[in-house]
Coordinates of C-alpha atoms and ligand atoms in Angstrom, one line a residue:
Chain A
M1 CA 0.0 0.0 0.0
S2 CA 3.0 2.3 -0.3
E3 CA 1.6 4.0 -3.4
L4 CA -1.5 4.9 -1.3
N5 CA 0.7 6.4 1.3
E6 CA 2.6 8.3 -1.4
L7 CA -0.7 9.7 -2.7
Y8 CA -2.4 10.4 0.6
Q9 CA 0.5 12.0 2.5
Q10 CA -0.2 13.7 5.7
V11 CA 0.3 17.1 4.1
I12 CA -2.4 16.4 1.5
L13 CA -4.8 15.1 4.1
D14 CA -4.2 18.1 6.2
H15 CA -4.8 20.6 3.4
N16 CA -7.9 18.6 2.5
K17 CA -9.3 19.0 6.0
N18 CA -8.2 22.5 6.5
P19 CA -7.8 24.1 3.2
R20 CA -5.8 27.4 3.2
N21 CA -7.0 30.5 1.5
F22 CA -10.4 28.9 1.4
R23 CA -12.6 32.0 1.0
E24 CA -13.9 34.5 -1.5
I25 CA -12.2 37.8 -2.2
E26 CA -14.4 40.8 -2.6
N27 CA -13.4 43.1 -5.5
A28 CA -11.1 40.4 -7.0
D29 CA -9.3 41.5 -10.1
R30 CA -9.6 38.1 -11.7
T31 CA -11.9 35.1 -11.1
A32 CA -12.1 31.9 -13.0
E33 CA -14.0 28.7 -12.5
G34 CA -12.5 25.2 -12.9
N35 CA -14.5 22.1 -13.7
N36 CA -13.6 18.5 -13.9
P37 CA -16.7 17.2 -15.7
L38 CA -15.7 13.6 -15.2
C39 CA -15.6 13.8 -11.4
G40 CA -17.8 16.8 -10.7
D41 CA -14.9 18.7 -9.0
Q42 CA -15.6 22.4 -9.1
L43 CA -13.7 25.4 -7.9
K44 CA -13.7 29.1 -8.2
L45 CA -10.5 31.0 -8.0
Y46 CA -10.1 34.7 -6.9
L47 CA -7.1 36.8 -7.6
R48 CA -6.0 40.3 -6.5
L49 CA -3.1 41.7 -8.6
N50 CA -0.8 44.5 -7.8
G51 CA 0.9 45.1 -11.2
E52 CA 2.7 41.9 -12.0
I53 CA 2.4 40.5 -8.4
I54 CA -0.3 38.1 -7.2
E55 CA -1.1 40.0 -4.0
D56 CA -3.9 37.8 -2.9
I57 CA -5.4 34.5 -4.1
S58 CA -8.2 32.3 -2.7
F59 CA -10.6 29.6 -3.8
I60 CA -13.9 28.0 -2.9
G61 CA -15.5 24.8 -4.2
S62 CA -15.9 21.1 -3.7
G63 CA -13.8 18.2 -4.8
C64 CA -11.8 15.2 -3.8
A65 CA -8.9 15.4 -1.4
I66 CA -6.4 15.6 -4.2
S67 CA -8.0 18.5 -6.0
K68 CA -8.8 20.4 -2.8
A69 CA -5.3 20.0 -1.3
S70 CA -3.8 20.9 -4.6
A71 CA -5.8 24.1 -4.8
S72 CA -4.9 25.0 -1.2
M73 CA -1.2 24.4 -1.8
M74 CA -1.3 26.2 -5.1
T75 CA -2.7 29.4 -3.5
Q76 CA 0.1 29.2 -0.9
A77 CA 2.7 28.7 -3.5
V78 CA 1.9 31.5 -5.8
K79 CA 0.8 34.2 -3.3
G80 CA 3.2 37.0 -3.4
K81 CA 4.8 35.7 -6.6
S82 CA 4.9 37.4 -9.9
I83 CA 2.7 36.3 -12.8
K84 CA 5.8 35.0 -14.6
E85 CA 7.0 33.0 -11.6
A86 CA 3.5 31.5 -11.2
E87 CA 3.5 30.5 -14.8
K88 CA 6.8 28.9 -14.4
L89 CA 5.5 26.9 -11.4
F90 CA 2.5 25.8 -13.5
E91 CA 4.8 24.4 -16.1
E92 CA 6.9 22.6 -13.6
F93 CA 3.9 21.2 -11.8
H94 CA 2.4 20.0 -15.0
K95 CA 5.6 18.3 -16.0
M96 CA 5.8 16.6 -12.7
V97 CA 2.3 15.2 -12.7
T98 CA 2.5 14.1 -16.3
G99 CA 5.8 12.3 -15.7
K100 CA 7.8 14.6 -17.9
M101 CA 10.2 15.7 -15.1
D102 CA 11.8 13.8 -12.3
V103 CA 11.6 16.3 -9.5
E104 CA 14.3 14.6 -7.6
V105 CA 16.8 14.9 -10.4
E106 CA 16.0 18.1 -12.3
E107 CA 16.2 21.5 -10.8
N108 CA 12.8 23.1 -10.0
H109 CA 11.0 25.5 -7.7
L110 CA 8.2 23.2 -6.6
G111 CA 9.3 22.8 -3.0
K112 CA 6.4 21.4 -0.9
L113 CA 4.4 20.9 -4.1
K114 CA 6.5 17.8 -4.7
V115 CA 4.1 15.8 -2.6
F116 CA 1.9 15.6 -5.7
A117 CA 4.5 13.5 -7.5
G118 CA 2.6 10.5 -6.2
V119 CA -0.4 11.1 -8.5
L120 CA 1.8 9.7 -11.3
E121 CA 0.9 6.3 -10.1
F122 CA -2.8 7.1 -10.3
P123 CA -3.5 8.2 -13.9
A124 CA -7.2 8.8 -13.2
R125 CA -6.3 11.4 -10.6
V126 CA -3.8 13.6 -12.5
K127 CA -6.7 15.8 -13.6
C128 CA -7.7 16.3 -10.0
A129 CA -4.3 17.5 -9.1
S130 CA -3.9 19.8 -12.0
L131 CA -7.4 21.4 -12.0
S132 CA -6.6 24.3 -9.8
W133 CA -3.4 25.0 -11.8
H134 CA -5.4 25.1 -15.0
T135 CA -7.8 27.4 -13.4
L136 CA -5.0 29.7 -12.3
R137 CA -3.7 29.9 -15.8
A138 CA -7.2 30.7 -17.1
A139 CA -7.5 33.5 -14.6
L140 CA -4.1 34.9 -15.5
N141 CA -5.1 34.7 -19.2
N142 CA -8.3 36.5 -18.4
E143 CA -10.4 33.5 -19.3
K144 CA -13.5 32.8 -17.2
T145 CA -13.4 29.0 -17.2
A146 CA -11.0 26.1 -17.3
S147 CA -11.8 22.5 -17.8
T148 CA -9.6 19.5 -17.5
E149 CA -11.3 17.8 -20.4
Chain B
M1 CA -47.1 -22.7 0.8
K2 CA -43.5 -21.8 1.0
Q3 CA -41.7 -22.1 -2.3
A4 CA -38.5 -24.0 -2.3
V5 CA -35.7 -21.7 -3.1
S6 CA -33.4 -23.4 -5.5
F7 CA -29.8 -23.6 -4.6
F8 CA -27.5 -21.1 -6.4
D9 CA -23.9 -22.2 -6.6
V10 CA -22.0 -19.0 -7.0
W11 CA -18.6 -20.7 -7.0
K12 CA -19.6 -22.8 -10.0
I13 CA -21.0 -19.7 -11.7
R14 CA -17.8 -17.8 -11.2
Q15 CA -15.9 -20.5 -13.2
D16 CA -17.9 -19.3 -16.2
F17 CA -16.3 -15.8 -16.1
P18 CA -12.6 -15.9 -16.9
I19 CA -11.9 -12.4 -15.8
L20 CA -13.1 -13.1 -12.2
S21 CA -9.9 -15.0 -11.6
E22 CA -7.7 -12.1 -12.6
N23 CA -5.6 -10.1 -10.2
V24 CA -5.3 -6.4 -10.2
G25 CA -2.3 -4.8 -8.6
G26 CA -1.5 -8.2 -7.0
K27 CA -4.9 -8.5 -5.4
P28 CA -7.8 -10.8 -6.6
L29 CA -10.2 -8.7 -8.6
V30 CA -13.4 -7.8 -6.8
Y31 CA -15.7 -6.5 -9.5
F32 CA -18.4 -4.2 -8.1
D33 CA -19.0 -2.0 -11.2
N34 CA -21.5 -4.2 -12.9
A35 CA -24.0 -1.3 -13.5
A36 CA -21.4 0.3 -15.7
S37 CA -20.5 -2.9 -17.6
S38 CA -20.9 -6.5 -16.5
Q39 CA -18.4 -9.2 -17.3
V40 CA -18.6 -11.7 -20.1
P41 CA -18.9 -15.4 -19.7
K42 CA -16.6 -17.9 -21.5
V43 CA -19.4 -19.2 -23.7
V44 CA -19.9 -15.7 -25.1
I45 CA -16.2 -15.2 -25.7
E46 CA -16.1 -18.5 -27.5
R47 CA -19.1 -17.8 -29.6
I48 CA -17.6 -14.5 -30.7
S49 CA -14.3 -16.2 -31.5
K50 CA -16.2 -18.9 -33.5
Y51 CA -18.0 -16.2 -35.5
L52 CA -14.8 -14.3 -36.3
S53 CA -12.9 -17.4 -37.2
Q54 CA -15.6 -19.3 -39.1
E55 CA -18.6 -17.1 -40.0
H56 CA -17.5 -13.5 -40.5
A57 CA -19.0 -11.7 -43.5
N58 CA -21.4 -8.9 -44.2
I59 CA -25.1 -9.8 -43.9
H60 CA -28.2 -9.5 -46.0
R61 CA -26.3 -8.8 -49.2
G62 CA -24.2 -11.7 -50.2
V63 CA -25.3 -14.8 -52.1
H64 CA -22.2 -16.5 -50.8
Y65 CA -22.0 -19.1 -48.1
L66 CA -20.4 -17.0 -45.4
S67 CA -22.8 -14.0 -45.8
Q68 CA -25.7 -16.4 -45.5
K69 CA -24.2 -17.9 -42.4
A70 CA -23.5 -14.5 -40.8
T71 CA -27.1 -13.4 -41.7
N72 CA -28.5 -16.5 -40.1
S73 CA -26.5 -16.0 -36.9
Y74 CA -27.4 -12.3 -36.7
E75 CA -31.1 -13.0 -37.2
A76 CA -30.9 -15.9 -34.7
A77 CA -29.6 -13.4 -32.2
R78 CA -32.7 -11.2 -32.8
E79 CA -34.9 -14.2 -32.3
R80 CA -33.2 -14.8 -28.9
V81 CA -33.7 -11.2 -27.9
K82 CA -37.4 -11.5 -28.8
R83 CA -37.7 -14.5 -26.5
F84 CA -35.6 -12.8 -23.8
I85 CA -38.0 -9.9 -23.4
N86 CA -41.0 -11.7 -24.8
A87 CA -41.7 -9.4 -27.8
R88 CA -44.5 -10.4 -30.1
D89 CA -42.3 -10.5 -33.1
P90 CA -38.5 -10.3 -33.8
S91 CA -39.1 -7.4 -36.2
E92 CA -40.0 -5.3 -33.1
C93 CA -36.4 -5.8 -31.8
I94 CA -34.1 -3.3 -33.4
F95 CA -30.4 -3.7 -33.0
V96 CA -28.6 -0.5 -32.2
R97 CA -25.2 0.4 -30.6
G98 CA -26.5 0.7 -27.1
C99 CA -29.2 2.0 -24.8
T100 CA -28.2 5.6 -25.6
E101 CA -28.7 5.1 -29.3
A102 CA -32.0 3.3 -28.7
I103 CA -33.4 6.2 -26.8
N104 CA -32.0 8.8 -29.2
L105 CA -33.7 6.8 -32.0
V106 CA -37.1 7.0 -30.2
A107 CA -36.7 10.7 -29.2
Y108 CA -35.7 11.7 -32.7
S109 CA -38.0 9.6 -34.8
F110 CA -41.1 9.7 -32.5
G111 CA -40.5 13.4 -31.9
K112 CA -40.4 14.1 -35.6
A113 CA -43.6 12.2 -36.2
F114 CA -45.7 13.0 -33.2
I115 CA -44.4 16.0 -31.1
Q116 CA -45.5 19.5 -31.9
E117 CA -45.3 22.9 -30.4
G118 CA -47.0 23.1 -27.1
D119 CA -46.9 19.4 -26.5
E120 CA -45.4 17.9 -23.3
I121 CA -42.8 15.2 -22.7
L122 CA -42.7 13.6 -19.3
I123 CA -39.6 12.2 -17.7
T124 CA -38.6 11.5 -14.1
Q125 CA -36.2 13.1 -11.7
M126 CA -34.0 10.0 -11.6
E127 CA -33.1 9.6 -15.3
H128 CA -29.7 8.8 -16.5
H129 CA -28.6 11.5 -18.9
A130 CA -29.3 9.1 -21.7
N131 CA -33.0 9.3 -21.0
L132 CA -32.9 13.0 -20.3
V133 CA -30.8 14.9 -22.8
P134 CA -32.4 13.4 -26.0
W135 CA -35.8 14.4 -24.7
Q136 CA -34.5 17.9 -23.8
V137 CA -33.2 18.3 -27.3
V138 CA -36.4 17.1 -28.9
A139 CA -38.4 19.4 -26.6
E140 CA -36.2 22.3 -27.6
E141 CA -36.5 21.6 -31.3
R142 CA -40.2 20.9 -31.4
K143 CA -40.9 23.8 -28.9
A144 CA -42.4 21.3 -26.6
K145 CA -42.2 21.3 -22.8
L146 CA -40.2 18.8 -20.7
K147 CA -41.9 18.0 -17.4
I148 CA -40.5 16.1 -14.5
I149 CA -42.1 13.4 -12.3
P150 CA -40.6 14.1 -8.9
M151 CA -39.3 11.6 -6.3
N152 CA -39.2 11.5 -2.6
E153 CA -36.3 11.4 -0.2
N154 CA -36.1 7.6 -0.4
G155 CA -35.6 7.8 -4.2
E156 CA -39.1 6.6 -5.1
L157 CA -41.3 8.3 -7.7
I158 CA -44.3 10.2 -6.3
L159 CA -47.1 8.5 -8.2
E160 CA -49.8 11.0 -7.2
E161 CA -47.8 13.7 -8.8
Y162 CA -47.2 11.6 -11.8
E163 CA -51.0 11.3 -12.4
S164 CA -51.5 15.0 -12.0
L165 CA -48.9 15.7 -14.6
L166 CA -50.7 13.8 -17.3
S167 CA -52.8 15.7 -19.8
E168 CA -53.9 15.6 -23.4
R169 CA -50.8 17.6 -24.2
T170 CA -48.5 14.8 -23.0
K171 CA -47.2 13.0 -26.0
I172 CA -44.8 10.5 -24.5
I173 CA -43.4 9.4 -21.1
A174 CA -39.9 8.3 -20.6
I175 CA -39.1 6.4 -17.4
T176 CA -36.2 4.3 -16.2
H177 CA -37.1 0.9 -15.1
V178 CA -34.3 0.7 -12.5
S179 CA -32.3 3.8 -11.5
N180 CA -28.6 3.4 -12.1
A181 CA -27.7 5.9 -9.4
L182 CA -30.1 4.7 -6.6
G183 CA -31.1 1.2 -7.5
T184 CA -34.8 2.0 -7.3
I185 CA -37.1 -0.3 -9.2
N186 CA -39.9 1.8 -10.5
P187 CA -43.5 0.4 -10.7
I188 CA -43.5 0.8 -14.4
K189 CA -46.3 -1.7 -15.1
E190 CA -48.6 0.4 -13.0
M191 CA -47.3 3.6 -14.5
I192 CA -47.8 2.4 -18.1
K193 CA -51.3 1.3 -17.2
I194 CA -52.1 4.8 -16.1
A195 CA -50.4 6.4 -19.1
H196 CA -52.4 4.2 -21.4
K197 CA -55.7 5.4 -19.9
F198 CA -54.7 8.7 -21.5
N199 CA -53.4 6.9 -24.7
I200 CA -49.9 8.1 -24.0
P201 CA -47.1 5.8 -25.0
V202 CA -44.3 5.0 -22.6
C203 CA -40.6 4.6 -23.4
V204 CA -38.8 2.5 -20.8
D205 CA -35.0 2.8 -20.2
G206 CA -34.3 -0.8 -19.2
A207 CA -30.5 -0.6 -19.1
Q208 CA -30.3 -1.5 -15.4
A209 CA -33.4 -3.7 -15.3
V210 CA -32.5 -6.5 -17.7
P211 CA -29.5 -7.8 -15.7
H212 CA -31.6 -8.1 -12.5
L213 CA -35.2 -8.8 -13.4
K214 CA -37.1 -11.0 -15.8
V215 CA -38.5 -8.5 -18.2
D216 CA -41.6 -9.2 -20.2
V217 CA -42.5 -6.3 -22.5
Q218 CA -45.9 -7.6 -23.3
D219 CA -46.8 -8.0 -19.7
L220 CA -45.5 -4.5 -18.9
D221 CA -47.3 -3.3 -22.1
A222 CA -44.3 -1.0 -22.8
D223 CA -44.5 0.9 -26.1
F224 CA -40.7 1.1 -26.2
Y225 CA -38.1 -0.7 -24.2
A226 CA -34.3 0.0 -24.5
F227 CA -31.3 -1.8 -23.1
S228 CA -27.5 -2.3 -23.7
G229 CA -25.8 -5.6 -24.2
H230 CA -22.7 -4.8 -22.2
K231 CA -24.7 -4.6 -19.0
V232 CA -26.2 -8.1 -19.5
F233 CA -23.0 -10.1 -19.9
A234 CA -22.5 -9.4 -23.7
P235 CA -19.8 -7.2 -25.3
T236 CA -20.1 -3.5 -25.9
G237 CA -21.4 -2.2 -29.2
I238 CA -24.8 -3.7 -29.1
G239 CA -28.1 -2.6 -27.7
V240 CA -31.8 -3.2 -28.4
L241 CA -34.7 -1.0 -29.0
Y242 CA -38.0 -2.9 -28.6
G243 CA -40.9 -1.0 -30.0
K244 CA -44.5 -2.0 -30.7
K245 CA -45.0 -2.6 -34.4
E246 CA -47.8 -0.1 -34.6
W247 CA -45.5 2.7 -33.4
L248 CA -42.4 1.7 -35.3
E249 CA -44.2 1.4 -38.6
K250 CA -45.5 5.0 -38.2
M251 CA -42.1 6.4 -37.3
P252 CA -39.6 7.8 -39.9
P253 CA -36.0 6.3 -40.1
Y254 CA -33.4 7.6 -37.7
Q255 CA -30.5 7.1 -40.0
T256 CA -30.5 6.5 -43.7
G257 CA -28.2 4.7 -46.1
G258 CA -27.7 1.1 -47.2
G259 CA -29.5 -1.8 -45.8
M260 CA -32.7 0.1 -44.9
I261 CA -34.2 0.7 -48.3
R262 CA -36.6 -1.1 -50.6
R263 CA -36.0 1.0 -53.8
V264 CA -33.8 4.0 -54.4
T265 CA -34.0 6.4 -57.3
F266 CA -32.7 10.0 -57.3
E267 CA -36.2 11.2 -56.9
K268 CA -37.4 9.1 -54.1
T269 CA -36.5 6.3 -51.7
K270 CA -38.8 3.7 -50.4
Y271 CA -37.8 2.4 -47.1
A272 CA -37.6 -1.3 -46.0
A273 CA -39.9 -2.7 -43.4
I274 CA -39.0 -2.9 -39.7
P275 CA -36.6 -3.8 -38.3
E276 CA -34.3 -3.0 -41.3
K277 CA -35.9 0.5 -41.6
F278 CA -34.0 1.4 -38.4
E279 CA -30.8 -0.4 -39.1
A280 CA -29.0 1.7 -41.7
G281 CA -25.5 0.6 -42.7
T282 CA -23.7 -2.5 -41.6
P283 CA -25.0 -3.3 -38.1
P284 CA -22.8 -4.5 -35.2
I285 CA -23.0 -8.1 -36.3
M286 CA -20.4 -9.6 -34.0
P287 CA -21.7 -7.9 -30.8
A288 CA -25.3 -8.9 -31.7
I289 CA -24.2 -12.5 -31.9
G290 CA -22.4 -12.1 -28.6
L291 CA -25.7 -10.8 -27.1
G292 CA -27.5 -13.8 -28.4
A293 CA -24.9 -16.0 -26.7
A294 CA -25.3 -14.1 -23.5
I295 CA -29.0 -14.7 -23.5
D296 CA -28.4 -18.4 -24.1
Y297 CA -26.1 -18.3 -21.1
L298 CA -28.8 -16.7 -18.9
D299 CA -31.2 -19.4 -20.1
S300 CA -28.7 -22.0 -19.1
I301 CA -28.5 -20.9 -15.5
D302 CA -31.3 -20.7 -13.1
F303 CA -32.0 -17.0 -13.6
N304 CA -34.7 -16.9 -10.9
A305 CA -32.3 -18.4 -8.4
A306 CA -29.7 -15.9 -9.5
C307 CA -32.1 -13.0 -8.8
E308 CA -32.9 -14.4 -5.4
Y309 CA -29.3 -14.7 -4.6
E310 CA -28.6 -11.1 -5.7
K311 CA -31.3 -9.9 -3.3
E312 CA -29.6 -11.7 -0.5
L313 CA -26.3 -10.1 -1.5
L314 CA -28.0 -6.7 -1.7
E315 CA -29.4 -7.1 1.8
Y316 CA -26.1 -8.3 3.2
A317 CA -24.1 -5.4 1.6
T318 CA -26.6 -2.8 2.7
K319 CA -26.6 -4.0 6.2
S320 CA -22.8 -4.3 6.3
L321 CA -22.2 -0.8 4.9
C322 CA -24.8 0.7 7.2
E323 CA -23.0 -0.7 10.2
I324 CA -19.9 1.4 9.4
E325 CA -19.9 4.7 11.2
G326 CA -20.0 7.7 8.8
V327 CA -21.4 5.7 5.9
R328 CA -24.7 7.0 4.5
I329 CA -26.6 5.2 1.7
I330 CA -28.2 7.3 -0.9
G331 CA -31.4 5.8 -2.2
N332 CA -33.5 3.7 0.2
A333 CA -36.4 2.7 -2.0
R334 CA -38.5 -0.3 -0.8
E335 CA -38.0 -2.0 -4.2
K336 CA -34.3 -2.0 -5.1
A337 CA -32.0 -3.8 -7.5
S338 CA -28.5 -4.6 -6.3
V339 CA -27.1 -1.1 -6.7
I340 CA -25.9 0.8 -3.7
S341 CA -24.8 4.4 -3.7
F342 CA -23.1 5.7 -0.7
V343 CA -21.2 8.6 0.7
I344 CA -18.9 9.0 3.7
D345 CA -18.8 12.1 5.8
G346 CA -15.7 14.2 4.9
I347 CA -14.4 11.8 2.2
H348 CA -14.9 12.5 -1.5
P349 CA -16.2 9.4 -3.5
H350 CA -13.1 9.7 -5.8
D351 CA -10.8 9.2 -2.9
I352 CA -12.9 6.2 -1.8
G353 CA -12.7 4.8 -5.4
T354 CA -8.9 5.2 -5.6
I355 CA -8.3 3.6 -2.2
L356 CA -10.6 0.7 -2.9
D357 CA -9.0 0.2 -6.2
K358 CA -5.7 -0.5 -4.4
Y359 CA -7.5 -3.3 -2.6
G360 CA -8.5 -4.8 -6.0
I361 CA -12.1 -3.5 -5.6
A362 CA -13.6 -1.9 -8.6
I363 CA -16.4 0.5 -7.8
R364 CA -17.7 3.6 -9.6
A365 CA -17.3 7.1 -8.1
G366 CA -18.9 10.1 -9.7
H367 CA -22.3 11.5 -10.6
H368 CA -23.3 8.3 -12.6
C369 CA -24.5 10.5 -15.5
A370 CA -27.4 11.5 -13.3
Q371 CA -26.5 15.0 -12.2
P372 CA -30.1 15.9 -11.3
V373 CA -30.1 13.0 -8.8
M374 CA -26.9 14.3 -7.2
D375 CA -28.4 17.8 -7.1
F376 CA -31.6 16.4 -5.4
Y377 CA -29.5 14.8 -2.6
N378 CA -27.1 17.8 -2.6
V379 CA -24.0 15.7 -3.1
P380 CA -21.4 16.2 -5.8
A381 CA -21.0 12.5 -6.4
T382 CA -21.4 9.1 -4.7
A383 CA -19.5 5.9 -4.5
R384 CA -21.5 3.1 -6.1
V385 CA -21.3 -0.6 -5.6
S386 CA -23.3 -2.6 -8.1
L387 CA -23.5 -6.3 -7.7
A388 CA -24.0 -9.2 -10.1
F389 CA -25.0 -12.8 -9.4
Y390 CA -21.3 -13.8 -9.6
N391 CA -20.4 -11.6 -6.6
T392 CA -20.0 -13.1 -3.1
K393 CA -20.5 -12.3 0.5
E394 CA -16.7 -12.7 1.0
E395 CA -16.2 -9.9 -1.5
I396 CA -18.6 -7.7 0.4
D397 CA -16.6 -8.4 3.5
K398 CA -13.4 -7.2 1.7
L399 CA -15.3 -4.1 0.7
V400 CA -16.2 -3.4 4.3
E401 CA -12.6 -3.8 5.4
A402 CA -11.4 -1.5 2.7
V403 CA -14.0 1.1 3.5
K404 CA -13.0 1.0 7.1
K405 CA -9.3 1.4 6.0
T406 CA -10.3 4.4 3.9
I407 CA -12.0 6.1 6.9
E408 CA -8.9 5.4 8.9
I409 CA -6.6 7.0 6.4
F410 CA -8.7 10.1 6.4
S411 CA -9.3 10.2 10.2
Ligands
PLP1 C1 -30.2 3.7 -16.6 C2 -29.2 3.8 -17.8 N1 -29.7 4.3 -18.9 C3 -28.9 4.4 -20.0 C4 -27.5 4.0 -20.0 C5 -26.7 4.2 -21.2 O1 -26.2 3.0 -21.7 P1 -25.1 3.0 -22.8 O2 -24.0 3.8 -22.3 O3 -24.8 1.5 -22.9 O4 -25.7 3.5 -24.0 C6 -27.0 3.6 -18.8 C7 -25.6 3.2 -18.7 O5 -24.8 3.7 -18.0 C8 -27.9 3.5 -17.6 O6 -27.4 3.0 -16.5

């Protein structure tokens, strides 16, 4: 059951139970909705920008532990970062969960986000882990919705 | 007088299904996703293999030996379907790709012929999207109104409301026989009787009924009855639309092309009689023959005993799951087929599905293509265990252990 432990690490379970930045932002500069039609995962992302900097970010919604924890940790990871840095993180995260980068070997900025490397063993769950990131990119591109389909 | 319950030897039955002795991730497979697709017995696999190695050809168009043989096998499968659901005539059994296509056929073709602006189409609150979206589309196109028969908290249709929704504007009623999300067995015989008092035809989605109940379309007096082969131990790619001759003959073709014509000139085409009128193009010959073999298989076992056994399994699984703290069953109709939807406080069904999978247990997690049902219960999704007669109490015990483990991981 080691794969299960890899997937459901304590950090993920904790963020699932107590998601960070789990609220709405009034007067947000950007919002976007993410849907995973297959699973019914839904989230709404709120961003407040200060020039190129993501000054505040939050989300609401419902989903599985993986998608919720991923959204929670994503908001933590990009808060205070520049749009460019956030986009870079998106790319690295995407490469990690689709098996295109070995995070233990190649240099990256993922830090704590590396706990999601475990989803590689669960192809059906990759979309859950990446939903919030796709939604972030939609928001940064000024699109209203993102879907993992 | 108490009827003797015939003995059902599940261990012997399991020998008939090769896949049941497979391992997944090093664990013996526990297959509880039968409502999505059931498994295929050896006799069906062998029949398909024989067809492909000795009989394969196109049908109805060759004078050569193989084409004749394939045609005979294909039509023999139709004859078996006729017996299986007790249709009056094989020509009332149209082969389609699956239940979805069967319902689309009725919605499109019946809609074109009989539904006009201001008319009403009645469906229920517990329909699979396959028996909802096609009607929604027809309603939109014909400027008709879609009305919904509501259900109660247990997941049972409210029959008083049903009666009050019927009027001379109602042109057709589409009802699922058994709910794929809740397991509810609807009293469709009674509902059809009521509809017929108003001369309204009824289209029944039987996808989840045929694997669990003996279906007799004449006894039900259904006007249309649709089901899929892959949920009754046949391969994918084949479904059946039963329709009463008097309706089918009045309905225009759903698709056009070869195989469904009598005479074609550039000015005008005369269509073939039923069932060919509704079977344009080369049909799914091999899957149809597979379905015929699956029906033969069901005839060869004691299906009544299998149904009784399934009931026992359902009771056992319901009781065992209810005893786990935090587990809540969605759908508690008095009459249920062996489908159990459940949720666990604080754990999303997908996480349940992923963890059970690691124990070799295949269940379905999601909205089961019945989002209005999820909305009704205010849940985004459920975990669903759907049993077949080849499942065992031992497997249910494994499920219970794995569910407890899941709760532990998330505690
Ligand atoms: C009640 C019900 N209706 C219709 C369908 C659609 O069947 P198919 O996907 O084989 O066309 C299903 C299958 O999921 C079902 O459960």
